[in-house]
XYZ file of C-alpha atoms in Angstrom:
777
model
C 3.440 11.716 5.355
C 4.942 10.947 3.048
C 8.146 10.646 3.767
C 8.851 12.744 0.931
C 6.140 13.843 0.893
C 7.814 13.058 -2.068
C 8.534 9.744 -0.595
C 8.224 8.668 2.759
C 11.713 7.544 3.255
C 15.289 9.175 2.533
C 18.039 7.291 0.890
C 20.523 9.027 -1.865
C 19.269 6.837 -4.303
C 15.132 7.012 -3.155
C 13.562 6.537 -6.902
C 10.601 7.808 -7.809
C 7.328 4.895 -8.285
C 7.448 3.485 -11.411
C 4.429 5.531 -12.770
C 6.068 8.983 -12.250
C 6.536 11.290 -14.748
C 9.951 11.659 -14.082
C 10.247 8.254 -16.212
C 11.327 8.076 -19.654
C 8.708 6.608 -21.866
C 8.895 3.396 -23.708
C 8.211 3.849 -26.629
C 4.492 3.005 -29.059
C 1.826 1.003 -29.252
C 1.196 -2.540 -30.062
C 5.126 -3.755 -30.124
C 6.336 -2.196 -32.828
C 7.899 1.434 -32.958
C 5.778 3.913 -35.035
C 6.285 7.716 -35.513
C 3.622 10.280 -35.099
C 3.458 13.553 -36.133
C 6.456 15.898 -35.460
C 8.248 12.864 -35.777
C 8.300 12.256 -32.113
C 7.884 7.825 -31.290
C 4.718 7.526 -30.116
C 4.297 5.630 -26.592
C 3.494 1.915 -26.484
C 0.125 0.913 -26.018
C -1.250 -2.400 -24.436
C -2.732 -5.021 -26.925
C -5.609 -5.945 -24.723
C -6.987 -2.368 -23.549
C -5.264 0.016 -25.651
C -4.085 2.231 -22.513
C -0.535 2.949 -22.047
C 1.802 0.314 -21.314
C 3.653 2.774 -18.528
C -0.305 2.750 -16.597
C -1.846 0.050 -17.592
C -2.536 -3.217 -15.229
C -1.278 -5.800 -18.024
C 1.590 -4.182 -17.779
C 3.839 -6.518 -15.960
C 2.360 -9.321 -18.385
C 4.066 -7.324 -22.100
C 7.174 -8.989 -23.137
C 10.246 -7.112 -23.000
C 11.386 -9.251 -25.932
C 8.784 -7.720 -28.061
C 9.782 -3.942 -27.401
C 12.298 -2.445 -29.512
C 16.233 -2.438 -28.201
C 17.671 0.289 -26.816
C 21.172 1.358 -27.520
C 23.169 -0.143 -24.851
C 24.601 3.186 -23.760
C 20.788 4.504 -23.685
C 19.673 2.188 -21.060
C 21.248 2.156 -16.559
C 20.408 -0.159 -14.197
C 17.406 0.415 -11.854
C 20.209 1.839 -9.549
C 21.652 3.686 -11.016
C 18.274 5.143 -12.790
C 17.068 5.847 -9.879
C 19.613 7.637 -8.229
C 22.061 8.595 -10.783
C 20.875 12.089 -11.934
C 21.390 15.248 -10.186
C 19.253 16.856 -8.088
C 19.955 19.683 -6.845
C 18.257 18.235 -3.219
C 21.940 17.100 -2.667
C 23.760 18.559 -4.370
C 22.408 18.954 -8.230
C 24.252 16.308 -10.986
C 25.839 13.066 -10.646
C 29.189 13.818 -12.061
C 30.040 10.468 -13.179
C 26.924 8.974 -14.571
C 26.347 6.715 -17.780
C 24.486 7.820 -20.028
C 24.789 8.795 -23.950
C 22.512 9.948 -26.621
C 19.093 8.621 -26.512
C 17.167 7.615 -29.584
C 17.719 9.909 -32.434
C 14.728 10.592 -32.049
C 14.121 11.893 -27.984
C 11.269 10.751 -26.784
C 8.695 13.510 -24.893
C 10.990 14.606 -22.057
C 10.660 17.563 -20.482
C 13.936 20.387 -20.940
C 15.478 19.762 -17.670
C 15.655 15.814 -18.008
C 16.944 15.775 -21.874
C 19.776 18.519 -20.590
C 20.592 16.649 -17.291
C 20.402 12.982 -19.616
C 23.029 15.312 -21.955
C 25.038 16.344 -19.117
C 25.804 13.305 -17.503
C 26.604 11.662 -20.978
C 29.528 14.083 -20.995
C 30.801 13.777 -17.855
C 30.576 10.348 -18.022
C 33.187 10.272 -21.394
C 35.868 12.798 -19.783
C 35.462 10.138 -16.788
C 35.927 7.347 -18.679
C 38.492 8.857 -21.075
C 40.376 10.253 -17.851
C 44.139 10.262 -18.000
C 46.447 7.778 -15.720
C 48.524 10.709 -14.459
C 45.217 12.652 -13.548
C 45.709 12.099 -9.924
C 41.735 11.782 -10.219
C 41.797 8.677 -12.844
C 41.793 6.129 -10.634
C 38.816 7.123 -9.537
C 37.303 8.158 -12.696
C 38.624 4.396 -13.982
C 36.511 3.239 -10.947
C 34.179 5.121 -12.083
C 34.095 4.208 -15.632
C 33.840 0.537 -14.972
C 31.197 0.023 -12.642
C 29.716 2.497 -15.468
C 30.495 -0.269 -18.066
C 28.698 -2.722 -15.525
C 25.828 -1.523 -14.796
C 25.469 -0.409 -18.348
C 25.739 -4.444 -19.096
C 23.674 -5.414 -16.141
C 20.125 -3.664 -18.198
C 20.234 -6.513 -20.705
C 18.410 -8.558 -18.099
C 14.791 -8.451 -19.100
C 14.067 -7.819 -15.016
C 15.421 -4.009 -15.589
C 12.894 -0.952 -14.911
C 12.799 1.876 -17.787
C 15.598 4.510 -16.732
C 14.379 7.301 -14.855
C 15.486 10.634 -12.886
C 16.280 11.081 -9.790
C 18.025 14.354 -8.342
C 21.063 13.224 -6.341
C 24.659 14.115 -7.392
C 27.906 16.155 -6.300
C 26.444 19.124 -8.967
C 23.258 21.184 -8.975
C 20.897 20.774 -11.670
C 20.166 24.312 -13.433
C 16.528 25.027 -13.884
C 14.561 27.442 -16.169
C 15.381 30.195 -16.373
C 12.449 31.898 -14.548
C 13.730 30.949 -11.157
C 16.557 33.801 -11.848
C 14.099 36.009 -12.108
C 12.014 34.979 -8.650
C 15.273 34.870 -7.037
C 16.234 38.225 -8.543
C 12.903 39.786 -7.185
C 12.978 38.217 -4.116
C 16.165 40.346 -3.589
C 14.979 43.474 -4.846
C 15.378 46.445 -2.757
C 16.605 44.313 -0.115
C 20.721 43.485 -0.808
C 22.104 45.593 2.082
C 19.624 43.904 3.967
C 19.635 40.520 3.090
C 23.643 40.151 3.663
C 23.453 41.885 6.918
C 20.621 39.290 8.121
C 23.078 36.166 6.289
C 25.841 37.360 8.494
C 23.150 37.768 11.437
C 22.041 33.803 10.721
C 25.393 32.445 10.153
C 26.496 33.717 13.632
C 23.037 32.730 14.926
C 23.321 28.950 13.645
C 26.371 28.069 15.833
C 24.921 28.574 19.019
C 21.663 26.620 18.101
C 24.357 23.784 16.456
C 26.144 23.422 19.455
C 22.755 23.363 21.351
C 21.010 20.983 19.443
C 24.340 18.709 19.837
C 24.755 18.884 23.215
C 21.563 18.027 24.080
C 20.903 15.173 21.604
C 17.924 13.250 21.829
C 16.747 14.951 25.179
C 15.955 17.655 23.554
C 12.714 16.195 22.475
C 9.474 17.835 24.719
C 7.164 14.390 25.664
C 3.563 14.715 28.023
C 1.610 12.160 28.397
C -1.554 11.937 26.931
C -3.435 12.355 29.848
C -1.857 15.151 30.558
C -2.787 17.112 27.910
C -5.775 18.538 29.997
C -2.976 19.503 32.694
C -2.714 23.462 32.067
C 0.932 23.482 33.575
C 2.390 20.484 32.205
C 0.515 21.943 28.454
C 2.165 25.476 29.079
C 5.653 23.428 29.603
C 5.348 21.494 26.609
C 3.950 24.351 24.405
C 7.461 26.196 25.599
C 9.628 23.410 24.269
C 7.708 22.503 21.075
C 8.095 26.085 19.835
C 12.052 25.999 20.841
C 12.488 23.037 18.917
C 9.612 22.386 16.850
C 8.823 18.569 17.933
C 7.104 17.058 20.288
C 6.043 13.719 21.490
C 2.909 12.731 23.193
C 3.008 9.386 25.086
C 0.676 6.708 24.965
C -2.097 8.115 22.765
C -3.613 4.788 21.147
C -4.231 2.040 24.221
C -2.140 -1.148 23.611
C -5.026 -3.451 23.160
C -6.283 -0.707 20.154
C -2.114 -0.969 18.804
C -2.729 -4.726 19.569
C -5.959 -5.192 17.362
C -5.012 -2.943 14.343
C -1.925 -5.123 13.816
C -3.534 -8.306 14.300
C -6.198 -7.326 11.688
C -3.407 -6.399 8.961
C -1.494 -9.488 9.433
C -5.108 -11.172 7.941
C -5.557 -8.156 5.432
C -1.947 -9.128 4.066
C -2.090 -12.571 4.237
C -5.019 -12.673 2.062
C -3.242 -9.842 -0.488
C -1.929 -11.059 -3.339
C -0.742 -8.584 -5.313
C 0.876 -4.739 -4.222
C 3.565 -2.262 -5.410
C 7.211 -3.590 -4.011
C 8.766 -0.710 -2.108
C 11.964 0.490 -3.587
C 15.621 -1.778 -2.404
C 16.931 1.457 -0.746
C 13.635 1.890 1.814
C 12.537 -2.182 2.495
C 10.267 -1.399 5.001
C 8.013 2.054 3.019
C 4.920 0.206 1.806
C 1.973 2.716 -0.739
C -0.654 0.751 1.603
C -3.334 3.512 2.437
C -6.479 1.521 3.793
C -4.714 -1.344 5.736
C -7.182 -1.895 8.995
C -3.839 -0.253 11.381
C -4.019 2.853 8.778
C -8.042 3.160 8.807
C -7.976 2.739 12.927
C -5.428 4.977 13.987
C -6.611 7.854 11.970
C -10.138 7.703 13.052
C -8.919 7.022 17.007
C -10.611 9.485 19.078
C -7.660 9.600 20.876
C -5.300 10.654 17.795
C -7.889 13.122 17.076
C -8.085 14.818 19.759
C -4.251 14.419 20.549
C -4.599 15.918 16.785
C -6.907 19.197 18.281
C -4.830 19.750 20.978
C -1.258 20.027 19.366
C -3.137 22.124 16.829
C -4.128 25.037 19.196
C -0.776 24.715 20.343
C 0.149 27.612 17.915
C -0.298 31.130 17.278
C -3.546 30.949 15.816
C -6.070 33.527 15.131
C -9.885 34.200 15.675
C -9.589 35.125 11.749
C -8.010 32.921 10.845
C -9.646 30.945 7.878
C -9.697 27.197 9.329
C -10.906 24.674 12.369
C -8.398 23.188 14.442
C -10.995 21.626 15.798
C -11.646 19.746 12.793
C -8.444 17.345 12.448
C -8.891 15.566 9.111
C -7.560 12.454 7.957
C -4.876 12.740 5.129
C -4.059 9.266 4.076
C -0.615 8.529 3.776
C 1.809 5.461 3.801
C 2.830 3.316 6.650
C 5.996 1.114 7.345
C 5.730 -2.445 7.729
C 8.982 -4.433 9.077
C 8.214 -8.284 9.327
C 8.495 -11.709 8.298
C 6.874 -13.563 5.336
C 3.211 -11.610 6.036
C 1.357 -12.441 2.387
C 4.850 -11.449 0.597
C 5.088 -8.474 2.696
C 8.461 -7.062 3.834
C 12.341 -6.796 2.844
C 12.994 -11.033 4.653
C 9.729 -11.873 2.258
C 11.298 -10.120 -0.363
C 15.062 -11.696 -0.625
C 13.181 -14.660 0.185
C 10.917 -14.393 -3.366
C 14.358 -13.465 -5.075
C 15.670 -16.646 -4.303
C 12.849 -18.673 -5.175
C 12.699 -16.854 -8.732
C 16.782 -17.255 -8.719
C 15.946 -21.130 -8.255
C 13.272 -21.339 -10.825
C 15.324 -20.236 -12.977
C 13.218 -16.853 -14.050
C 16.089 -14.600 -13.909
C 17.284 -16.444 -17.432
C 20.333 -14.333 -18.033
C 22.125 -14.155 -13.992
C 20.382 -14.314 -10.593
C 22.884 -11.922 -9.366
C 22.600 -9.240 -12.379
C 20.629 -7.054 -10.212
C 22.760 -7.384 -7.027
C 25.729 -6.629 -9.559
C 23.537 -3.614 -11.172
C 23.142 -2.101 -7.382
C 27.278 -2.706 -6.671
C 28.001 -0.997 -9.642
C 25.858 2.344 -8.984
C 27.270 2.569 -5.329
C 30.010 2.260 -6.930
C 29.307 5.201 -9.256
C 28.267 7.232 -6.290
C 31.262 6.722 -4.868
C 32.384 8.962 -1.435
C 28.624 10.935 -2.172
C 26.741 7.802 -1.218
C 28.644 6.253 0.999
C 29.554 9.459 3.880
C 26.440 12.493 2.696
C 24.187 13.324 5.174
C 20.424 14.091 3.351
C 17.563 15.287 5.037
C 14.181 16.050 3.634
C 11.425 18.881 4.258
C 8.281 17.896 3.723
C 4.737 20.297 1.780
C 7.198 22.035 -1.417
C 10.052 22.356 -2.218
C 10.690 25.076 -5.166
C 6.964 26.144 -3.942
C 8.680 28.011 -0.745
C 10.624 30.303 -3.187
C 8.008 30.686 -5.762
C 5.570 33.422 -6.125
C 2.538 31.455 -6.709
C 3.374 28.405 -3.989
C 4.260 29.993 -0.119
C 4.727 33.355 -2.026
C 0.807 33.875 -2.000
C 0.648 34.223 1.700
C 3.636 36.520 2.261
C 4.531 33.067 4.651
C 8.585 33.338 4.635
C 8.446 37.495 3.982
C 10.212 38.356 6.582
C 13.100 35.986 6.197
C 13.380 37.273 1.987
C 13.507 41.107 3.528
C 16.293 40.363 5.733
C 14.581 40.010 8.693
C 14.222 36.664 9.754
C 14.354 37.517 13.385
C 10.607 38.444 12.744
C 9.653 35.623 11.258
C 7.473 32.920 13.243
C 6.928 29.879 12.330
C 3.964 29.254 14.063
C 1.963 31.688 12.493
C -0.701 29.843 10.254
C -2.428 33.051 8.643
C 0.148 32.922 5.811
C -0.040 29.190 5.443
C -3.888 28.518 4.887
C -3.451 30.420 1.819
C -0.444 28.663 0.186
C 0.249 26.310 -2.485
C 2.768 23.410 -1.005
C 2.459 21.414 -4.979
C 2.593 22.928 -7.964
C 4.046 20.532 -10.417
C 1.701 17.231 -9.113
C 4.318 15.752 -7.446
C 4.082 12.230 -6.394
C 3.415 11.698 -2.991
C 3.529 15.744 -2.592
C 0.848 17.069 -0.238
C -1.185 19.536 -1.445
C -2.887 20.755 1.903
C -1.690 22.532 5.008
C -0.657 20.126 7.258
C -0.127 21.963 10.902
C 2.485 18.975 12.230
C 3.436 15.764 9.945
C 3.565 12.434 12.089
C 3.343 9.160 12.939
C 2.093 6.751 15.455
C 4.282 3.584 16.266
C 2.344 0.626 17.025
C 4.639 -1.215 17.676
C 8.129 -0.357 20.175
C 10.587 1.586 17.629
C 13.523 1.592 18.886
C 15.645 4.897 18.643
C 17.742 5.390 15.217
C 14.840 5.335 12.659
C 13.763 8.645 12.470
C 16.233 12.071 13.382
C 14.926 15.046 13.140
C 16.596 18.964 13.009
C 15.357 20.439 15.959
C 14.869 24.319 14.633
C 12.139 25.556 12.691
C 13.150 28.767 12.579
C 17.093 29.362 11.876
C 17.279 26.106 9.870
C 14.609 27.400 7.513
C 15.698 30.942 7.249
C 19.243 29.304 6.471
C 17.767 26.590 3.472
C 15.211 29.873 2.473
C 18.846 32.604 1.662
C 21.412 29.268 0.624
C 20.490 29.859 -3.113
C 21.323 33.601 -2.808
C 24.726 32.975 -1.304
C 28.517 31.815 -2.922
C 31.858 31.152 -1.444
C 34.574 32.681 -2.021
C 36.950 29.921 -2.124
C 36.422 25.802 -2.587
C 34.960 23.855 -0.149
C 37.483 22.041 1.203
C 37.483 18.489 1.616
C 38.163 18.094 5.117
C 35.216 18.973 7.302
C 37.325 20.590 10.326
C 39.989 22.355 11.428
C 41.114 26.143 10.607
C 40.484 25.555 6.696
C 36.722 24.655 6.972
C 36.223 27.070 9.327
C 37.612 29.932 6.892
C 35.288 28.436 4.581
C 31.891 28.402 6.740
C 32.689 32.031 8.057
C 30.214 34.667 7.391
C 33.103 36.890 5.486
C 33.761 33.964 2.842
C 30.537 34.437 1.335
C 28.622 37.219 -0.523
C 25.306 37.678 -2.205
C 25.562 36.347 -5.627
C 24.828 40.037 -8.046
C 23.866 38.044 -11.235
C 21.300 35.218 -9.480
C 21.734 31.371 -10.900
C 18.675 28.890 -11.721
C 20.044 27.216 -9.199
C 17.963 26.439 -5.689
C 19.956 24.390 -3.429
C 18.000 20.802 -2.749
C 15.482 21.668 -4.815
C 13.644 20.352 -7.843
C 10.066 19.900 -9.394
C 7.860 18.049 -7.952
C 10.146 16.537 -5.086
C 10.303 17.802 -1.231
C 13.240 19.880 -0.241
C 16.169 18.440 -0.113
C 18.987 19.184 3.064
C 22.810 17.939 2.096
C 26.017 18.594 4.391
C 27.868 19.278 1.323
C 25.126 22.237 0.045
C 23.727 23.357 3.456
C 27.305 23.076 5.751
C 26.065 25.726 7.901
C 23.513 23.196 9.776
C 26.567 20.520 10.360
C 23.663 17.728 9.688
C 25.760 14.871 10.817
C 25.500 16.694 14.215
C 22.062 18.765 14.514
C 20.162 15.127 13.383
C 19.576 14.128 16.901
C 17.498 10.613 17.182
C 14.225 10.751 18.340
C 14.132 8.806 21.781
C 12.501 4.883 21.852
C 8.988 4.959 20.555
C 6.426 2.707 22.959
C 3.334 0.941 21.769
C 0.509 3.875 21.055
C 3.004 6.623 21.256
C 2.481 9.940 18.619
C 5.623 12.503 17.247
C 4.397 15.373 15.726
C 6.706 17.616 14.051
C 6.410 21.245 12.883
C 5.922 21.216 8.340
C 9.534 23.426 8.189
C 11.496 20.600 10.336
C 14.257 18.609 8.200
C 13.888 15.268 8.977
C 15.992 11.340 7.628
C 14.447 8.145 7.871
C 16.652 5.056 8.221
C 16.295 3.157 5.648
C 17.751 0.024 7.051
C 14.611 -1.993 7.918
C 16.715 -3.304 11.335
C 16.176 -0.161 12.743
C 12.069 -1.182 13.195
C 12.888 -4.403 14.971
C 10.049 -4.295 18.070
C 11.763 -5.166 21.180
C 8.626 -7.184 21.513
C 7.088 -8.747 18.952
C 3.162 -9.137 18.010
C 1.771 -12.346 18.542
C 0.393 -14.000 15.787
C -3.687 -13.031 14.570
C -6.017 -15.826 15.882
C -6.518 -18.609 14.599
C -2.547 -19.037 13.655
C -0.736 -22.589 14.629
C 1.812 -22.044 17.253
C 4.183 -23.541 15.305
C 3.834 -21.167 12.599
C 4.306 -18.574 15.353
C 7.728 -17.257 15.883
C 9.849 -14.638 15.599
C 10.095 -14.797 11.954
C 6.516 -13.374 12.055
C 7.032 -10.599 14.553
C 5.587 -7.337 12.803
C 6.238 -3.561 13.690
C 4.225 -1.122 12.370
C 4.684 2.893 11.839
C 1.459 4.895 10.382
C 2.121 8.766 9.215
C -0.455 10.252 10.535
C -0.450 13.976 9.759
C -2.656 16.441 11.809
C -4.503 18.930 9.166
C -6.663 21.494 9.963
C -9.793 22.238 8.113
C -10.243 24.750 5.753
C -11.587 25.282 2.327
C -8.507 23.900 0.287
C -7.934 20.291 2.550
C -12.303 19.967 2.200
C -11.673 20.257 -1.676
C -9.489 17.919 -1.048
C -11.175 15.449 1.384
C -13.841 15.757 -1.250
C -11.230 13.342 -3.929
C -10.130 11.192 -0.764
C -13.245 9.464 -0.073
C -13.643 8.615 -3.811
C -10.941 7.389 -3.534
C -11.487 5.569 0.021
C -14.587 4.251 -1.056
C -12.991 2.390 -4.238
C -9.989 1.493 -2.778
C -7.847 3.295 -4.603
C -4.623 5.316 -4.080
C -5.124 9.004 -2.129
C -5.063 11.637 -4.477
C -2.106 12.873 -3.748
C -0.039 9.053 -4.282
C -2.243 8.847 -7.702
C -0.872 11.623 -9.292
C -2.363 10.076 -12.779
C -5.378 9.179 -11.548
C -5.068 5.663 -12.662
C -6.260 4.071 -9.955
C -2.633 1.633 -10.060
C -2.264 -0.423 -6.743
C -5.227 -0.588 -6.173
C -6.762 -2.589 -2.980
C -10.168 -2.502 -4.037
C -10.193 -5.991 -4.332
C -8.184 -6.772 -0.959
C -10.439 -8.727 1.673
C -10.889 -7.198 5.300
C -10.997 -3.738 3.488
C -11.850 -1.266 6.569
C -15.371 0.888 5.333
C -17.337 3.635 6.465
C -19.040 1.054 8.877
C -15.845 -0.158 10.738
C -14.386 3.873 10.683
C -18.345 4.290 12.566
C -17.846 1.680 15.478
C -14.106 3.187 15.559
C -13.987 6.461 15.420
C -18.460 7.620 15.744
C -18.808 10.576 14.512
C -15.670 12.780 15.109
C -14.362 9.367 12.697
C -16.284 9.827 10.287
C -16.140 13.377 9.962
C -12.415 13.139 9.823
C -12.596 11.241 6.613
C -15.692 13.740 4.821
C -18.290 10.655 5.488
C -20.495 12.865 7.827
C -21.313 16.646 7.685
C -19.328 18.450 10.161
C -22.263 19.971 13.026
C -22.935 23.162 14.050
C -25.518 24.833 15.854
C -25.639 28.575 17.185
C -24.965 28.817 21.135
C -27.793 29.296 23.266
C -27.723 32.195 25.448
C -27.583 32.671 28.416
C -30.094 35.735 29.599
C -32.459 34.756 26.623
C -31.006 37.180 24.516
C -30.583 36.339 20.386
C -27.069 34.906 19.348
C -26.109 37.312 17.310
C -22.690 36.611 16.317
C -21.521 35.013 19.530
C -19.713 32.233 19.055
C -21.214 28.793 17.603
C -20.678 24.837 19.014
C -19.742 22.301 16.937
C -20.795 19.442 17.856
C -18.237 16.018 17.669
C -15.512 18.782 19.371
C -13.634 17.447 22.089
C -11.388 20.143 22.815
C -9.873 20.380 26.340
C -10.551 23.102 28.748
C -7.238 24.497 29.511
C -6.298 25.257 26.184
C -10.024 26.772 24.404
C -13.083 26.969 25.290
C -16.124 25.133 24.625
C -17.724 26.955 21.618
C -15.834 27.673 18.200
C -15.053 31.363 16.688
C -17.733 32.363 13.822
C -14.707 32.191 11.456
C -14.350 28.515 11.993
C -17.993 27.742 11.952
C -17.690 29.552 8.203
C -15.091 27.389 7.133
C -17.090 23.929 8.426
C -20.130 25.261 6.998
C -18.171 26.093 3.502
C -16.564 22.518 3.945
C -20.315 21.362 4.322
C -21.163 22.812 0.797
C -17.778 21.147 -1.262
C -18.546 17.861 0.734
C -22.180 17.495 0.853
C -23.478 19.999 -2.183
C -26.863 17.813 -2.174
C -28.010 18.796 0.799
C -28.658 22.272 2.189
C -29.809 21.707 6.074
C -26.490 23.338 6.885
C -27.489 26.317 6.025
C -29.784 27.554 8.735
C -28.975 27.779 12.147
C -29.895 24.162 14.497
C -32.016 23.573 17.058
C -29.741 23.659 20.613
C -29.649 21.226 22.835
C -32.907 22.830 24.838
C -35.169 22.527 21.753
C -35.808 25.853 21.371
C -35.218 27.664 18.149
C -32.951 30.489 18.425
C -34.398 33.506 17.528
C -33.321 35.951 14.732
C -32.961 39.633 15.634
C -34.824 42.081 14.172
C -33.537 45.459 13.613
C -36.775 47.599 13.698
C -40.128 46.204 14.520
C -41.645 49.092 12.383
C -43.942 46.657 9.179
C -44.200 44.137 11.433
C -47.897 43.267 12.909
C -48.214 39.868 15.518
C -50.615 37.381 14.254
C -52.841 35.140 16.701
C -50.500 33.245 17.754
C -48.267 36.399 19.329
C -45.433 35.826 16.477
C -44.412 38.676 14.374
C -45.115 38.434 10.320
C -43.747 40.701 7.411
C -46.896 42.408 6.190
C -45.101 42.480 3.021
C -45.523 38.951 2.256
C -46.364 37.337 5.584
C -43.357 35.307 5.841
C -42.386 34.547 9.585
C -39.857 36.184 11.193
C -38.839 33.774 13.512
C -36.796 30.685 12.332
C -38.301 27.547 10.939
C -37.602 24.258 10.832
C -37.664 21.554 8.448
C -37.907 21.552 4.978
C -39.463 25.316 5.235
C -36.670 27.160 6.711
C -34.312 24.990 4.633
C -36.508 25.719 0.879
C -35.674 29.797 1.878
C -32.223 28.922 2.985
C -31.406 27.504 -0.030
C -33.264 30.578 -2.532
C -30.799 32.911 -0.774
């Protein structure tokens, strides 16, 4: 999952990865600045492999001393650079940010970034020169001193290059085309939109009251052993569609979960290098092929739970997807534990202490901590008090005609008829594009659910969700079209606040701006208290119940959620014992491990089959999955790690269905044998490996699903073509082909009919002959 599809964690300070395209390049190759054509400074190249230092594997060994120094004001601390600059996600640009004009010849950055930096520099200048008589001068002065401390701290050689994030108080102006997009969406529906906005705000009042009064009890729960019970399934489905999330208890047996954790501990103990998580989210790791992840995705109970959960949507027989063939989407993992191969917040803290004791930080061992403190002071009340939630599967794509607009997913909302919007209709989502900007961690396929599997007991508080798949979605989609008439009051209660939220205080914009609240290219959608006040996130983000070992919680792809960055929340009440072979004196409470695996549920579609073909390559090579390797460089590879599961392990765990889910085996399709001896015609077909509960659907697949599976086989196995023809049924008989007329045919000595024109048997034949004919058609 990402949980930013861009980033799995939600924190006001979450930075893009170091290889993110949002980083500012650091100059030229070879160690000296070289000016290329057009006056641009070329990017620095590695002296060993001649690749850019920002992408090569030797980057960690490049001396900082060889880099041409930046002006102090042009460099921010790692924390400020991770969280300082605007994002319409939380509200926009951070008003007090230390930034000055960059290099006299600006490096190759986008107009959006350049504008954000310049705007931040002007605001910072105003903050640092505030008059003492100004009521806000004290806060401005503290912001200025914090910024100065942050800038000073950047002289430390261990600081990362400045990068941009999108959190702050003011919105980020997007390219002008987004004003045209908003204008086109509202054109001809202005009156309907205004009326629908008033109805929506009134409905949200009841929704907020219902959610806040029920709390975590709103989460529907069902045991895995009961998913074949029609009565219990119907009740679960009703509650699931109302709140958008559901918890399936006991999907992974405790013994299997323990085995996955034990093997993962061994795997991490043998691992020496990895990409460290951000300090703001220290439990989310960019691992993709650990035993815990591979075993969980391929587990037959997990695949069965996914089929069952996806069947609860309002699926149509003509939908271009096959829910009985869930695919394994490689997402990240959360690990909380002691020093397990250097993984975990405790291990990172110990590592920093050792580095400080060894004098690795030559300037000041506490400089990084000082920089983080300065950044928090700079962010002020916003970082400490606001609540930020995240919605995966795209951000700007929800408004763009080339995104979700291709299928008209939210067309009824933009027409002022949000009551007609059905969040559980997948028809218009199959053809939608959820990632138009190649964002890091941005999911590029249709996921019917985001979800996590707990391999340990996880206490409440780690995951909070906004259980409103219809009203909350309609609200954040319409929010960019409306503006308040009065300024937002400082206090979020009382008559003044109620008057601010009242529908009469909001008006439809006649001249549309480029602002889309909480959305920026390449990042997940963000919802904040400031920009989405009617959602009352402090009341509506409810915590889920305690996750027991093997539980699987899923939620709608449009549902907003929040992941706590506090590593203590992941602590297990029942610490996992050490793996076999570990001495008792080494096994203590400090070696307890808690593991949470992101396991979204995605159906088989043409687009997901294309993604599966790319992901299969990364799995075989041990590289990050395609959505988490935007540059295709394979950085943070697990190729050399001992104990990495392969195709054999998947076959042992999940059998044919597990291999199919990873694109390692073709989807087996065979015609349904007729019960009365008639020809199959257009009847349904049976797909082997599909374990669909008898209570929810029939044992046969629709013709549309069969065509999707055949198309997936063509994509995944282009060197094979046996799937073009129908296969023998279970009884060993070869199904007959329907003949419209017996005219022009004659029978041979064996009684079979032949075409007079070419003598080819009209009966379907098996083997190479049948395949050869199909390959010609």
